[in-house]
XYZ file of C-alpha atoms in Angstrom:
436
model
C -11.968 -27.827 -27.173
C -13.526 -26.298 -24.078
C -10.386 -24.286 -23.412
C -10.380 -22.936 -26.966
C -14.045 -21.975 -26.671
C -13.336 -20.179 -23.367
C -10.449 -18.285 -24.983
C -12.711 -17.103 -27.816
C -16.035 -16.595 -26.054
C -15.236 -16.578 -22.303
C -16.017 -13.698 -19.977
C -12.579 -12.116 -20.255
C -12.620 -12.388 -24.056
C -16.074 -10.773 -24.157
C -14.984 -7.902 -21.904
C -11.927 -7.279 -24.054
C -14.177 -7.312 -27.118
C -16.321 -4.635 -25.475
C -13.149 -2.648 -24.809
C -12.273 -2.813 -28.510
C -15.772 -1.804 -29.587
C -15.566 1.193 -27.240
C -12.316 2.121 -28.950
C -14.112 1.977 -32.301
C -16.872 4.195 -30.939
C -14.291 6.704 -29.714
C -12.682 6.656 -33.151
C -15.872 7.678 -34.988
C -15.640 11.465 -34.309
C -12.063 11.461 -35.582
C -13.102 9.512 -38.692
C -15.818 12.087 -39.371
C -13.275 14.897 -39.095
C -10.978 12.944 -41.402
C -13.777 12.594 -43.964
C -14.157 16.390 -44.002
C -10.528 16.567 -45.051
C -10.509 13.630 -47.496
C -13.736 14.663 -49.274
C -12.547 18.054 -50.567
C -9.047 16.715 -51.170
C -10.355 13.965 -53.504
C -13.361 15.831 -54.868
C -15.718 13.164 -53.567
C -19.144 14.037 -52.208
C -19.777 10.594 -50.711
C -16.694 9.554 -48.775
C -18.469 6.751 -46.905
C -19.659 5.214 -50.169
C -16.090 4.227 -50.986
C -14.151 1.777 -48.849
C -10.713 3.220 -49.808
C -11.906 6.709 -48.873
C -13.200 5.370 -45.546
C -9.760 3.923 -44.828
C -8.172 7.250 -45.802
C -10.501 9.110 -43.413
C -9.608 6.604 -40.712
C -5.909 7.153 -41.354
C -6.266 10.940 -41.131
C -8.343 10.737 -37.936
C -5.840 8.672 -35.933
C -3.156 11.410 -35.734
C -5.870 13.777 -34.507
C -6.694 11.239 -31.800
C -3.033 11.144 -30.779
C -3.037 14.930 -30.332
C -6.209 15.024 -28.232
C -4.899 12.212 -26.020
C -2.573 14.772 -24.412
C -5.447 15.999 -22.224
C -4.807 15.110 -18.537
C -7.870 12.865 -18.110
C -6.955 10.526 -20.961
C -4.583 8.264 -19.013
C -6.782 7.879 -15.897
C -9.833 7.003 -18.013
C -7.942 4.587 -20.234
C -6.224 2.939 -17.258
C -9.583 2.426 -15.530
C -11.050 0.881 -18.690
C -8.033 -1.419 -19.087
C -8.247 -2.492 -15.457
C -11.928 -3.467 -15.559
C -12.328 -4.662 -19.151
C -8.901 -6.088 -20.017
C -8.179 -7.687 -16.632
C -4.840 -5.932 -16.040
C -3.750 -5.634 -12.394
C -4.136 -2.141 -10.956
C -0.572 -2.028 -9.598
C 0.759 -2.312 -13.160
C -1.096 0.804 -14.315
C -0.781 4.513 -13.567
C -4.058 6.239 -12.768
C -2.748 9.787 -12.506
C -2.436 12.285 -15.380
C 0.663 11.942 -17.546
C 3.313 14.396 -16.362
C 6.551 13.854 -18.252
C 7.083 13.925 -21.985
C 7.699 10.185 -22.037
C 4.453 9.442 -20.183
C 2.505 11.680 -22.551
C 4.086 9.989 -25.566
C 3.223 6.510 -24.279
C -0.331 7.623 -23.491
C -0.714 9.011 -27.006
C 0.614 5.767 -28.453
C -1.815 3.695 -26.398
C -4.829 5.886 -27.243
C -4.022 5.746 -30.954
C -3.513 1.979 -30.781
C -6.769 1.470 -28.881
C -8.774 3.551 -31.340
C -7.039 2.083 -34.410
C -7.408 -1.597 -33.478
C -10.797 -0.934 -31.898
C -12.038 0.770 -35.058
C -11.040 -2.218 -37.193
C -12.594 -4.770 -34.814
C -15.725 -2.639 -34.406
C -16.109 -2.382 -38.182
C -15.680 -6.134 -38.527
C -18.207 -6.679 -35.706
C -20.762 -4.626 -37.635
C -20.137 -6.145 -41.070
C -19.230 -9.792 -40.522
C -22.158 -11.147 -38.402
C -24.947 -10.109 -40.838
C -23.086 -11.523 -43.834
C -22.239 -14.723 -41.934
C -25.919 -15.095 -40.924
C -26.960 -14.806 -44.574
C -24.494 -17.524 -45.568
C -25.691 -19.834 -42.788
C -29.357 -19.393 -43.790
C -28.765 -19.324 -47.543
C -29.470 -23.040 -48.200
C -32.717 -22.859 -46.233
C -34.318 -19.634 -47.506
C -34.389 -19.409 -51.266
C -35.447 -15.742 -51.111
C -31.931 -14.869 -49.888
C -30.479 -16.051 -53.199
C -31.943 -13.134 -55.108
C -29.797 -10.510 -56.711
C -30.938 -7.814 -54.297
C -28.317 -8.898 -51.740
C -25.536 -8.730 -54.317
C -24.301 -12.276 -53.660
C -21.795 -13.650 -56.174
C -23.076 -15.988 -58.896
C -21.077 -18.855 -57.428
C -23.897 -19.467 -54.968
C -26.049 -20.613 -57.872
C -24.154 -23.925 -57.691
C -25.281 -26.644 -55.269
C -21.812 -27.231 -53.844
C -21.480 -23.532 -52.973
C -24.835 -23.567 -51.200
C -23.761 -26.616 -49.206
C -20.539 -24.917 -48.088
C -22.140 -21.551 -47.347
C -23.128 -22.389 -43.703
C -19.622 -23.694 -43.057
C -18.148 -20.501 -44.468
C -20.526 -18.369 -42.370
C -19.649 -20.198 -39.146
C -15.929 -19.965 -39.967
C -16.276 -16.223 -40.452
C -17.866 -15.845 -37.007
C -15.120 -17.931 -35.409
C -12.485 -15.902 -37.260
C -14.078 -12.671 -36.028
C -14.033 -13.961 -32.433
C -10.400 -15.028 -32.890
C -9.401 -11.604 -34.207
C -11.168 -9.883 -31.312
C -9.669 -12.232 -28.702
C -6.181 -11.951 -30.161
C -6.349 -8.158 -30.449
C -7.700 -7.869 -26.904
C -4.923 -10.080 -25.549
C -2.258 -8.038 -27.343
C -3.650 -4.762 -26.004
C -3.789 -6.219 -22.501
C -0.135 -7.251 -22.806
C 0.980 -3.845 -24.086
C -1.105 -1.806 -21.645
C 1.366 -1.952 -18.694
C 4.206 -0.758 -20.927
C 2.195 2.183 -22.321
C -0.110 3.042 -19.412
C 2.090 1.863 -16.546
C 4.110 4.147 -14.297
C 7.519 5.325 -15.401
C 10.646 4.439 -13.381
C 10.436 7.896 -11.817
C 6.788 7.289 -10.939
C 7.581 3.900 -9.404
C 10.352 5.507 -7.336
C 8.017 8.263 -6.144
C 5.352 5.707 -5.235
C 7.914 3.609 -3.369
C 9.096 6.675 -1.455
C 5.499 7.576 -0.581
C 4.854 4.032 0.668
C 8.089 4.110 2.671
C 7.119 7.432 4.259
C 3.669 6.122 5.119
C 5.181 2.953 6.580
C 7.615 5.018 8.648
C 4.737 7.058 10.077
C 2.788 3.896 10.876
C 5.811 2.313 12.538
C 6.368 5.431 14.629
C 2.732 5.443 15.730
C 2.926 1.736 16.524
C 5.997 2.336 18.704
C 4.287 5.219 20.509
C 1.183 3.144 21.185
C 3.183 0.131 22.303
C 5.390 2.120 24.654
C 2.753 4.364 26.225
C -0.211 1.988 26.417
C 1.896 -1.117 27.069
C 3.769 0.504 29.925
C 0.560 1.891 31.408
C -1.170 -1.481 31.338
C 1.828 -3.225 32.906
C 2.131 -0.592 35.641
C -1.608 -0.506 36.369
C -1.765 -4.298 36.549
C 1.088 -4.475 39.034
C -0.258 -1.576 41.098
C -3.714 -3.132 41.298
C -2.241 -6.527 42.188
C -0.100 -5.051 44.967
C -3.033 -3.042 46.340
C -5.301 -6.096 46.389
C -2.848 -8.093 48.503
C -2.538 -5.410 51.204
C -6.093 -4.098 51.009
C -6.826 -4.917 54.687
C -3.386 -4.515 56.219
C -2.021 -1.333 54.594
C -4.773 1.117 53.540
C -2.235 3.909 53.033
C -0.367 1.903 50.392
C -3.683 1.082 48.705
C -4.546 4.777 48.511
C -1.161 5.550 46.967
C -1.552 2.709 44.462
C -5.041 3.878 43.444
C -3.761 7.436 43.053
C -0.921 6.145 40.884
C -3.381 4.129 38.784
C -5.537 7.217 38.301
C -2.562 9.357 37.295
C -1.183 6.681 34.957
C -4.471 6.144 33.147
C -5.120 9.887 32.833
C -1.721 10.532 31.298
C -2.024 7.526 29.007
C -5.407 8.677 27.711
C -3.829 12.025 26.858
C -0.947 10.341 25.035
C -3.386 8.064 23.222
C -5.398 11.076 22.052
C -2.215 12.664 20.730
C -1.203 9.545 18.800
C -4.689 9.032 17.362
C -4.770 12.697 16.379
C -1.618 12.170 14.339
C -3.163 9.065 12.785
C -6.360 10.883 11.792
C -5.140 14.306 10.732
C -1.371 14.205 10.360
C -0.920 16.296 13.499
C -2.724 16.704 16.751
C -3.223 20.389 17.640
C -4.517 20.927 21.104
C -3.726 17.417 22.382
C -1.320 16.467 25.127
C 2.357 16.692 24.078
C 4.506 13.582 24.133
C 6.255 13.121 27.515
C 9.975 13.849 27.836
C 12.713 13.239 30.367
C 12.590 16.877 31.409
C 8.832 16.874 31.941
C 7.992 13.466 33.396
C 11.001 11.378 34.430
C 10.205 11.764 38.139
C 6.553 10.931 37.528
C 7.475 7.831 35.537
C 9.701 6.559 38.345
C 7.141 7.266 41.063
C 4.330 5.555 39.170
C 6.543 2.507 38.652
C 7.455 2.394 42.356
C 3.773 2.582 43.295
C 3.341 -0.959 42.004
C 5.883 -2.344 44.460
C 8.973 -2.238 42.263
C 12.175 -1.026 43.926
C 13.499 1.478 41.419
C 16.697 3.386 42.033
C 17.661 6.138 39.622
C 20.900 7.998 39.077
C 20.709 10.996 36.758
C 24.048 12.597 35.878
C 22.667 14.652 33.014
C 20.515 17.749 32.794
C 17.216 16.720 31.153
C 16.357 20.378 30.562
C 19.430 20.780 28.350
C 18.583 17.872 26.045
C 17.156 18.519 22.564
C 13.355 17.939 22.548
C 13.547 14.975 20.159
C 16.303 13.284 22.143
C 14.498 13.928 25.433
C 11.280 12.423 24.093
C 12.895 9.318 22.639
C 15.050 8.805 25.733
C 11.906 8.940 27.886
C 10.328 6.193 25.787
C 13.472 4.076 26.064
C 13.503 4.377 29.856
C 9.769 3.676 29.948
C 10.118 0.535 27.850
C 13.116 -0.616 29.888
C 11.047 -0.354 33.073
C 8.116 -2.119 31.395
C 10.331 -5.014 30.362
C 11.733 -5.309 33.873
C 8.258 -5.369 35.444
C 6.894 -7.765 32.865
C 9.706 -10.316 32.932
C 11.181 -10.038 36.432
C 8.068 -9.505 38.564
C 6.333 -6.690 40.370
C 8.783 -6.524 43.335
C 11.865 -6.529 41.135
C 14.800 -4.241 41.946
C 15.542 -2.033 38.953
C 18.523 0.264 38.578
C 18.239 3.170 36.103
C 21.252 5.299 35.198
C 21.201 8.297 32.858
C 24.460 10.106 32.223
C 26.361 12.218 29.717
C 29.662 10.841 28.440
C 31.792 12.122 25.550
C 28.922 13.976 23.934
C 26.530 11.017 24.209
C 23.553 10.346 26.414
C 23.914 6.916 28.009
C 20.895 5.075 29.424
C 21.308 1.859 31.420
C 18.505 -0.219 32.918
C 19.435 -3.305 34.964
C 17.440 -5.880 36.893
C 18.040 -9.444 38.152
C 17.201 -12.267 35.745
C 14.493 -14.390 37.377
C 13.808 -16.657 34.382
C 15.493 -17.941 31.220
C 16.546 -15.489 28.565
C 17.066 -16.153 24.903
C 20.368 -14.293 24.654
C 23.579 -15.613 26.194
C 25.255 -12.271 26.650
C 25.047 -8.598 25.738
C 24.183 -8.203 22.097
C 24.848 -5.104 20.021
C 21.733 -4.437 17.999
C 22.323 -4.063 14.280
C 19.371 -6.097 13.010
C 16.431 -7.653 14.853
C 16.572 -6.893 18.549
C 17.206 -9.693 21.063
C 14.200 -10.754 23.078
C 13.472 -11.945 26.544
C 11.562 -15.134 27.150
C 7.900 -14.413 26.492
C 8.715 -10.930 25.221
C 6.937 -8.919 22.557
C 8.053 -5.921 20.509
C 9.593 -3.748 23.250
C 13.266 -4.263 22.460
C 12.554 -4.066 18.752
C 10.889 -0.690 19.296
C 13.876 0.531 21.318
C 16.213 -0.678 18.575
C 14.218 1.255 15.969
C 14.408 4.442 18.029
C 18.140 4.026 18.614
C 18.780 3.345 14.939
C 16.870 6.452 13.852
C 18.850 8.588 16.295
C 22.165 7.160 15.104
C 23.006 5.508 18.429
C 23.921 2.048 19.637
C 22.182 -0.437 21.897
C 23.137 -3.602 23.727
C 20.680 -5.834 25.562
C 20.977 -9.192 27.241
C 21.978 -11.035 30.409
C 25.422 -10.434 31.840
C 27.251 -12.269 34.597
C 27.258 -10.741 38.053
C 24.725 -9.667 40.656
C 22.479 -6.649 40.341
C 21.605 -4.548 43.371
C 22.557 -7.208 45.872
C 20.964 -10.190 44.155
C 22.784 -13.308 43.042
C 22.863 -14.752 39.578
C 22.684 -13.005 36.209
C 21.639 -9.453 35.489
C 19.630 -8.286 32.523
C 21.163 -5.099 31.191
C 19.817 -2.664 28.627
C 22.421 -0.104 27.599
C 21.706 2.632 25.060
C 24.079 5.300 23.808
C 22.534 8.238 21.915
C 24.491 11.087 20.312
C 23.430 14.449 21.756
C 24.397 16.283 18.559
C 24.280 15.141 14.986
C 22.077 14.595 11.927
C 19.414 12.752 13.946
């Protein structure tokens, strides 16, 4: 019983009733225009004094409503009303103006349906409650039984008077049922008529994918630049603290490296945040590349105590700007991973070379702890990780995938740079020409 009462008189049912009454209010101007057509056509001077003529005016006004619904603001306004009053989820509705012929046709169908059903429910809401109230009060107030109200003569009988309140209450319940049922039907049909078309859903999905791609790119830039800077600064500060009294010259070099690293990272952070705020970052520091900052990257890494050897058999100046920038980030993240997982005094070997039209990048360091991979892994899905690792290898894998290259990462048997045991190897192969 309580559930039935909630369905007829609950908050959602009341809001949908309001939505229908608003549709009836919107239908009134069209009904008035229809009466101006029906009156001369039938020779009647009092169209609203005849119920059939009122229905005829209503029928003439609805096609006019369908025509005016082609205005651009109709669908956004109707979708907003359906969202708030009918309880339809926003992602199932289209809030932009109708563009295609199909969208305009569905919008016209919805607007006509809303005004037609709303006009009927609004008319019932105006006529039924007063008459039902008279029937409910009829047995109590004898003055209501007069002929002035035009009640049928059947109410002169006692049995009719006894049933009049029941009939009045039933009429109110029936009115609520009609309103609730009509509101539920409109709410069910709204996504089909006011929802996005397949083309609109595809465009929205493409827009979301583009936005996600931009966010992922910014996340990779922040992770690589800020993450590497924090790792390098931490190791440099730690090394300087240990030799503060015994090697002042090393401490000065470490502090200078910290200053240079933080200054460059602030510039890169400004550039990335500029892209995030405005879509581009005019006037901010450009992203670092192999040609511009490879030597600086290696020297700042060595300042923390790491023994980094580098072999460059390629001309960084000849690389395309995009490839040079992404390759710099890959080398940077490879060094960060080595420092983070193998320790500040780790020996790291970096090799950059051209081979068969590809740019090959290899970063190797001894494995000082357990690794999750058992051997080199070619990345086609989620990137392999090192014990305690974060998103570094995943970011490298994303960059490699976008450039159309290949990547392997993992421990391999054999010593690295004179050490014993396993070696962690990151090997990336990037095409120097192609659609990337």
